[in-house]
XYZ file of C-alpha atoms in Angstrom:
443
model
C -21.614 -2.453 -10.134
C -18.508 -4.218 -12.931
C -16.525 -4.681 -10.259
C -18.583 -6.400 -7.932
C -19.836 -8.697 -11.158
C -15.690 -9.238 -11.073
C -15.526 -10.183 -7.601
C -18.128 -12.766 -6.894
C -16.634 -14.511 -10.354
C -13.558 -14.387 -9.773
C -14.339 -15.815 -6.143
C -16.212 -18.563 -7.693
C -13.275 -19.573 -9.877
C -10.917 -19.590 -7.357
C -13.279 -21.801 -5.032
C -14.243 -23.973 -7.700
C -10.324 -24.162 -8.413
C -9.232 -24.527 -4.680
C -12.000 -27.695 -4.949
C -10.597 -29.130 -7.852
C -6.928 -28.833 -8.620
C -4.234 -31.155 -7.579
C -2.253 -27.888 -7.210
C -4.892 -26.890 -4.729
C -3.273 -23.448 -3.395
C -0.380 -23.542 -6.168
C -3.000 -23.654 -8.179
C -2.346 -20.900 -10.936
C -6.171 -20.158 -11.100
C -6.982 -20.520 -7.875
C -3.948 -18.025 -7.346
C -4.528 -15.438 -9.965
C -8.532 -15.973 -9.745
C -8.201 -15.285 -6.249
C -6.195 -12.489 -5.934
C -8.448 -11.003 -8.408
C -11.089 -11.379 -6.297
C -9.590 -9.523 -3.455
C -8.218 -7.007 -5.010
C -11.789 -6.133 -6.477
C -12.980 -6.345 -3.620
C -10.982 -3.433 -2.151
C -11.682 -1.896 -5.150
C -15.398 -1.524 -3.971
C -14.316 -0.821 -1.033
C -12.327 2.606 -2.219
C -15.266 3.224 -4.629
C -15.235 6.894 -3.676
C -11.216 7.479 -4.076
C -11.171 5.832 -7.459
C -14.739 7.575 -8.469
C -15.548 5.349 -11.181
C -16.757 1.623 -11.885
C -15.225 -0.297 -15.057
C -16.016 -1.479 -18.120
C -18.249 -5.013 -18.758
C -15.401 -5.038 -21.587
C -12.185 -5.227 -19.160
C -14.864 -7.636 -16.641
C -15.389 -9.980 -20.250
C -11.710 -10.209 -20.862
C -9.953 -10.704 -17.582
C -12.584 -13.599 -16.379
C -11.820 -14.860 -19.958
C -8.258 -14.890 -19.716
C -8.630 -16.424 -15.902
C -10.578 -19.338 -17.217
C -8.223 -20.205 -19.827
C -5.751 -20.168 -17.148
C -7.858 -23.189 -15.681
C -8.084 -24.822 -19.302
C -4.317 -24.406 -19.508
C -3.738 -26.184 -15.972
C -6.647 -28.650 -16.961
C -4.456 -29.666 -20.107
C -1.510 -30.204 -18.225
C -2.283 -32.526 -15.549
C -3.654 -34.796 -18.841
C 0.086 -35.525 -18.937
C 0.176 -36.456 -15.278
C -0.585 -39.404 -13.471
C -3.973 -39.314 -12.639
C -3.782 -40.053 -9.018
C -4.261 -36.427 -7.069
C -0.085 -36.009 -6.400
C -0.516 -34.312 -2.892
C -2.417 -37.875 -2.059
C 0.643 -40.099 -2.874
C 2.759 -40.970 0.133
C 5.792 -40.136 -0.381
C 7.371 -40.044 3.871
C 10.825 -39.888 3.975
C 13.598 -42.233 5.087
C 16.539 -42.228 7.142
C 18.609 -42.469 4.496
C 16.880 -39.108 2.532
C 17.228 -37.783 6.307
C 20.787 -37.891 6.289
C 21.719 -37.344 2.803
C 19.991 -34.099 2.902
C 22.155 -33.457 6.164
C 25.128 -33.273 3.878
C 23.854 -30.014 2.175
C 23.435 -27.820 5.733
C 25.699 -25.118 5.507
C 28.299 -25.228 8.797
C 27.591 -21.934 10.992
C 31.352 -20.913 9.881
C 30.353 -21.200 6.518
C 27.550 -19.259 6.412
C 29.010 -16.462 8.372
C 31.653 -16.256 5.354
C 28.985 -15.715 3.085
C 26.919 -13.011 5.066
C 29.913 -11.235 4.993
C 30.273 -11.107 1.727
C 26.595 -10.277 0.647
C 26.764 -7.394 4.002
C 29.624 -5.459 1.579
C 27.600 -6.051 -1.247
C 24.976 -4.100 0.376
C 26.716 -1.812 2.531
C 27.961 -1.140 -1.295
C 25.070 -0.757 -2.897
C 23.688 1.567 0.002
C 26.851 3.732 -0.618
C 25.929 4.226 -4.507
C 21.737 4.389 -3.282
C 22.772 7.662 -1.324
C 25.346 8.917 -4.372
C 22.249 8.692 -6.464
C 19.870 10.019 -4.385
C 21.407 12.972 -3.724
C 21.835 14.075 -7.639
C 18.343 14.257 -7.972
C 17.121 15.967 -4.432
C 17.939 17.006 -0.196
C 17.115 14.467 2.038
C 17.647 14.329 5.726
C 17.011 10.432 7.157
C 17.140 7.457 5.492
C 13.124 7.143 4.946
C 13.945 10.435 3.232
C 17.152 8.861 0.833
C 14.920 5.900 -0.263
C 11.701 7.687 -1.461
C 13.968 10.460 -3.062
C 15.792 7.364 -5.126
C 12.656 5.909 -5.695
C 11.279 8.793 -7.473
C 13.916 9.496 -9.494
C 13.984 5.978 -10.486
C 9.612 6.396 -11.312
C 11.379 8.854 -13.501
C 13.012 6.571 -15.548
C 16.616 8.244 -14.322
C 19.304 5.296 -14.650
C 19.551 3.414 -11.670
C 22.482 0.673 -11.585
C 24.248 -0.071 -7.834
C 26.351 -1.908 -8.617
C 28.415 -3.802 -11.855
C 30.901 -6.144 -12.303
C 31.408 -8.636 -9.666
C 28.795 -7.327 -7.310
C 26.016 -7.115 -9.924
C 26.615 -10.823 -10.514
C 26.871 -11.656 -6.161
C 23.794 -9.571 -6.395
C 21.940 -12.227 -9.118
C 23.940 -14.839 -6.756
C 22.470 -13.804 -3.428
C 18.847 -14.370 -4.718
C 19.219 -18.040 -5.290
C 21.012 -18.609 -2.421
C 18.686 -16.555 0.156
C 15.850 -19.323 -1.766
C 18.573 -22.482 -0.590
C 19.267 -21.192 2.515
C 14.989 -20.783 3.064
C 14.920 -24.312 2.087
C 17.253 -25.621 4.212
C 15.527 -23.779 6.965
C 12.405 -24.850 7.102
C 13.726 -27.939 6.359
C 15.798 -28.401 9.634
C 12.617 -26.996 11.441
C 9.558 -29.300 10.020
C 11.914 -32.670 9.461
C 14.557 -32.537 12.231
C 12.889 -30.472 14.187
C 16.020 -28.449 14.931
C 16.356 -24.959 15.173
C 19.269 -23.470 13.173
C 18.537 -20.287 13.122
C 21.925 -18.702 11.373
C 20.937 -20.441 8.335
C 18.380 -16.698 8.446
C 21.692 -14.622 8.519
C 22.382 -14.990 4.639
C 18.319 -14.540 3.946
C 18.417 -11.243 6.073
C 20.955 -9.703 4.368
C 19.698 -10.420 0.725
C 16.493 -8.516 2.104
C 19.147 -5.539 2.512
C 20.569 -5.888 -1.218
C 16.745 -6.363 -1.719
C 15.707 -3.560 -0.104
C 18.590 -1.149 -1.398
C 16.351 -1.559 -5.034
C 13.843 0.987 -3.256
C 10.917 -1.138 -4.526
C 9.133 -3.768 -2.615
C 8.250 -6.396 -5.280
C 11.439 -8.504 -4.290
C 10.406 -8.559 -0.421
C 7.421 -10.195 -1.481
C 9.286 -12.748 -3.456
C 11.141 -13.306 -0.806
C 7.886 -14.085 1.571
C 6.723 -16.093 -0.906
C 9.422 -18.068 -1.061
C 8.456 -19.161 2.660
C 5.469 -20.374 1.937
C 6.389 -22.374 -1.263
C 9.613 -23.747 0.341
C 7.184 -25.271 3.352
C 4.053 -26.411 1.248
C 6.678 -28.623 -0.588
C 8.111 -29.889 2.052
C 5.290 -30.861 3.560
C 3.577 -31.987 1.145
C 6.858 -34.677 0.178
C 7.006 -35.721 3.241
C 3.946 -35.586 5.031
C 1.733 -38.818 3.721
C -1.973 -37.565 2.975
C -0.823 -33.576 3.642
C -3.135 -31.585 1.127
C -2.487 -27.820 0.453
C -5.127 -26.389 2.575
C -5.875 -22.892 4.177
C -4.922 -21.961 7.638
C -5.768 -19.680 10.023
C -1.680 -19.433 9.945
C -1.679 -18.873 6.692
C -4.023 -15.807 6.776
C -2.472 -14.544 9.897
C 1.014 -14.419 8.274
C 0.529 -13.222 5.237
C -2.370 -10.371 7.480
C 1.119 -9.029 9.172
C 2.978 -9.038 6.368
C 0.719 -6.307 4.303
C 0.415 -4.251 7.334
C 4.608 -3.656 7.485
C 4.534 -3.986 3.830
C 2.079 -0.416 3.347
C 3.630 0.678 6.397
C 7.109 0.841 5.810
C 4.788 2.480 1.988
C 3.755 5.403 4.522
C 6.822 5.899 6.662
C 8.895 6.442 3.441
C 6.846 9.429 1.681
C 5.134 10.769 5.065
C 6.446 13.363 7.748
C 3.587 13.077 10.149
C 1.108 10.845 11.208
C -1.349 12.172 9.048
C 0.641 12.578 6.193
C 1.522 8.642 6.976
C -1.926 7.181 7.135
C -3.016 9.338 3.727
C 0.094 7.423 2.169
C -1.274 3.899 3.413
C -4.416 3.817 1.875
C -2.942 5.029 -1.622
C -0.500 2.491 -1.518
C -2.834 0.071 -0.989
C -5.062 1.634 -4.042
C -2.146 1.871 -6.110
C -0.556 -1.385 -4.824
C -4.504 -3.281 -5.746
C -6.800 -2.269 -7.236
C -5.619 0.936 -9.258
C -4.146 -1.848 -11.554
C -8.115 -3.214 -12.403
C -8.819 0.514 -13.261
C -5.511 0.714 -15.496
C -6.519 -1.901 -17.676
C -9.689 -0.768 -18.225
C -7.806 2.941 -18.357
C -6.237 1.306 -21.114
C -8.641 -0.247 -22.774
C -10.213 3.174 -23.809
C -7.144 5.327 -24.041
C -4.944 2.405 -25.877
C -1.351 3.237 -26.600
C 0.222 3.870 -29.981
C 0.761 0.589 -31.888
C 4.157 -1.153 -32.070
C 6.644 -0.150 -34.323
C 7.835 -3.996 -33.992
C 6.680 -7.542 -32.724
C 6.654 -8.815 -29.149
C 8.262 -4.508 -28.237
C 7.951 -4.631 -24.669
C 7.596 -8.609 -23.473
C 10.336 -9.590 -26.082
C 12.813 -7.233 -25.647
C 15.287 -9.108 -23.900
C 14.611 -12.099 -25.890
C 15.702 -9.248 -28.944
C 19.011 -8.136 -27.216
C 19.906 -11.989 -26.520
C 19.711 -12.260 -30.738
C 21.417 -9.391 -30.734
C 18.508 -7.488 -32.818
C 18.321 -3.614 -32.437
C 15.821 -1.205 -33.290
C 15.230 1.649 -33.328
C 13.043 2.719 -30.733
C 12.555 1.021 -27.592
C 9.531 1.031 -25.196
C 10.061 3.032 -21.888
C 9.747 0.132 -18.615
C 8.306 2.484 -16.754
C 4.942 2.237 -17.715
C 2.657 5.755 -18.417
C 1.102 7.177 -15.320
C -2.602 7.738 -15.548
C -5.060 9.464 -13.080
C -8.012 8.736 -11.349
C -10.644 10.234 -8.338
C -9.185 12.958 -6.735
C -5.736 13.074 -7.613
C -5.087 9.599 -7.181
C -2.306 7.865 -9.581
C -0.703 4.889 -10.658
C 1.026 3.137 -13.734
C -0.021 -0.627 -12.578
C -1.819 -2.111 -15.356
C -2.761 -5.962 -14.473
C -0.273 -8.665 -16.513
C -2.855 -8.459 -19.336
C -2.010 -5.132 -20.797
C 1.204 -5.475 -22.119
C 0.345 -9.152 -24.207
C -2.799 -7.186 -25.911
C -0.230 -4.545 -26.706
C 2.363 -7.132 -28.200
C -0.326 -10.116 -29.231
C -3.536 -8.758 -29.288
C -6.403 -10.156 -27.104
C -6.430 -12.962 -29.278
C -2.830 -13.569 -28.026
C -3.260 -12.637 -24.477
C -5.834 -15.854 -24.722
C -3.209 -18.199 -26.600
C -0.249 -17.464 -24.018
C -2.742 -17.630 -21.204
C -3.053 -21.187 -21.892
C 0.395 -21.630 -23.073
C 1.755 -20.010 -19.614
C -0.511 -21.982 -17.630
C 0.407 -25.205 -19.270
C 4.047 -24.992 -18.567
C 3.380 -23.486 -15.273
C 1.090 -26.459 -14.405
C 3.838 -29.208 -15.034
C 6.396 -27.170 -13.082
C 4.722 -27.501 -10.215
C 3.469 -30.801 -10.935
C 7.147 -31.993 -11.427
C 8.464 -29.842 -8.255
C 5.544 -31.609 -6.312
C 6.734 -35.287 -6.618
C 10.585 -34.661 -7.098
C 13.000 -36.012 -5.054
C 14.417 -34.064 -2.414
C 17.450 -36.011 -2.492
C 18.280 -34.320 -5.820
C 20.589 -31.290 -5.852
C 18.164 -30.180 -9.056
C 15.141 -29.605 -5.908
C 16.936 -26.465 -5.650
C 16.383 -25.232 -9.460
C 12.864 -26.430 -9.401
C 12.358 -24.488 -6.298
C 13.584 -21.161 -7.819
C 10.899 -22.101 -10.641
C 8.287 -22.359 -8.434
C 8.903 -19.250 -6.491
C 8.868 -17.408 -9.305
C 5.607 -18.903 -11.092
C 3.607 -18.623 -7.552
C 4.662 -14.941 -7.292
C 3.824 -14.445 -11.000
C 0.138 -15.589 -10.752
C -0.094 -13.787 -7.434
C 0.983 -10.358 -9.119
C -1.673 -11.295 -11.902
C -3.611 -8.193 -10.901
C -0.712 -5.992 -10.951
C 1.651 -6.471 -13.341
C 3.283 -9.261 -15.804
C 6.209 -10.779 -13.896
C 6.695 -13.507 -16.435
C 8.345 -12.185 -18.870
C 10.683 -10.569 -16.459
C 12.308 -14.795 -15.967
C 10.722 -16.460 -18.800
C 10.689 -14.025 -21.375
C 15.169 -13.131 -20.598
C 16.718 -16.109 -20.739
C 20.264 -14.983 -20.152
C 18.740 -13.703 -16.688
C 16.786 -17.149 -16.105
C 20.765 -18.959 -17.047
C 21.919 -16.934 -14.482
C 20.211 -17.643 -12.086
C 20.110 -21.103 -12.346
C 24.116 -21.710 -13.284
C 24.486 -19.236 -10.514
C 22.803 -21.525 -8.086
C 23.259 -25.226 -9.033
C 27.190 -23.550 -8.793
C 26.896 -22.795 -5.349
C 25.040 -26.136 -3.779
C 27.973 -28.220 -5.947
C 30.452 -25.888 -3.915
C 28.466 -26.210 -0.591
C 28.741 -29.971 -1.030
C 32.914 -28.988 -1.629
C 33.132 -27.510 1.114
C 31.050 -30.229 3.873
C 33.177 -33.017 2.021
C 36.622 -31.016 2.539
C 35.923 -29.886 5.980
C 34.994 -33.642 6.824
C 38.299 -34.969 6.123
């Protein structure tokens, strides 16, 4: 079975990257190879549901892209210090601790921020209810979410907010990651459990929940993991990013909730819920591997212009218009006995836009840039405001590599300059505002 070969070789590459990379758990090769290995195992376990093996060509393309990711990681590390980042002594000082406290928002300020986010969440859910009512009837919250999601997947125009409300939605993402870092830093470094700092995070989850998707919730969880690792590495001498039982448990519990929610959203009884959970596990994991195999055997029509899929935001920024714009919802394919998905891994869009050679080149370039940013992030002085920007970028990068077997998340952020600038500027503005508010309250 070629899928078995993929699981073994990607697993070995992931273990090799974990042993040899200074980034350990944050290594792009470890993350992407490990995810392909895990999803390949799910593919094997659900083989009867999918119905067929993948081609040798598919295995070669996947393994080549993973190997070239490792090559890019090696090149980036050549430009960093030879000494492992994670063995450096960077213990926190009293002065730094006091300076960091300067950035902790008070309970009153946090309540004001939370109130604004609550208003935005309510507006979005009211609009979501209206949107769902245009495309079907529903009796409860879950059926409303299901109806809206079906309409979105069918390509219906989905816009829950505009104007200043839309800008606050972008800002809330940065606010969420800011509070995540502050909350964990308070617990780890100062042993202070300020649970009110979780309020903006919870209400950002509500805002993201209104999109009917679950990928944004995954990124919030990744934000906790990345921030947690960074705080430990930069403030604990000799700490190494390593696998632990707690990490396994937390990830497992999140996945259980993630897939149960998907089942409840679509199923009407226990049997349907179980069937939907099984189908969701396959559709959101190993189906992407089959999707890549299917695409290589049944390629889409050639693009009418260069980088039609991944470069659309660049064209929009430059004011370049085309007669044809590809649908953001990729074509559905079917497998087994009625199963279906539109997930194709992160390799399909680069292949479609740049060809196989272009895919391999982009894997190296992407790994070089990502590894460099992660290296800077891990040695960044935490007393600087820019740490929150690097934290945001690191979360986007880790999210991209974790999603490698599912979809291309990189072009969504890094090939969308206006979106990336908006996140960065709004977050910097928010951090600056927090410092001004703190100074004002002290007067």
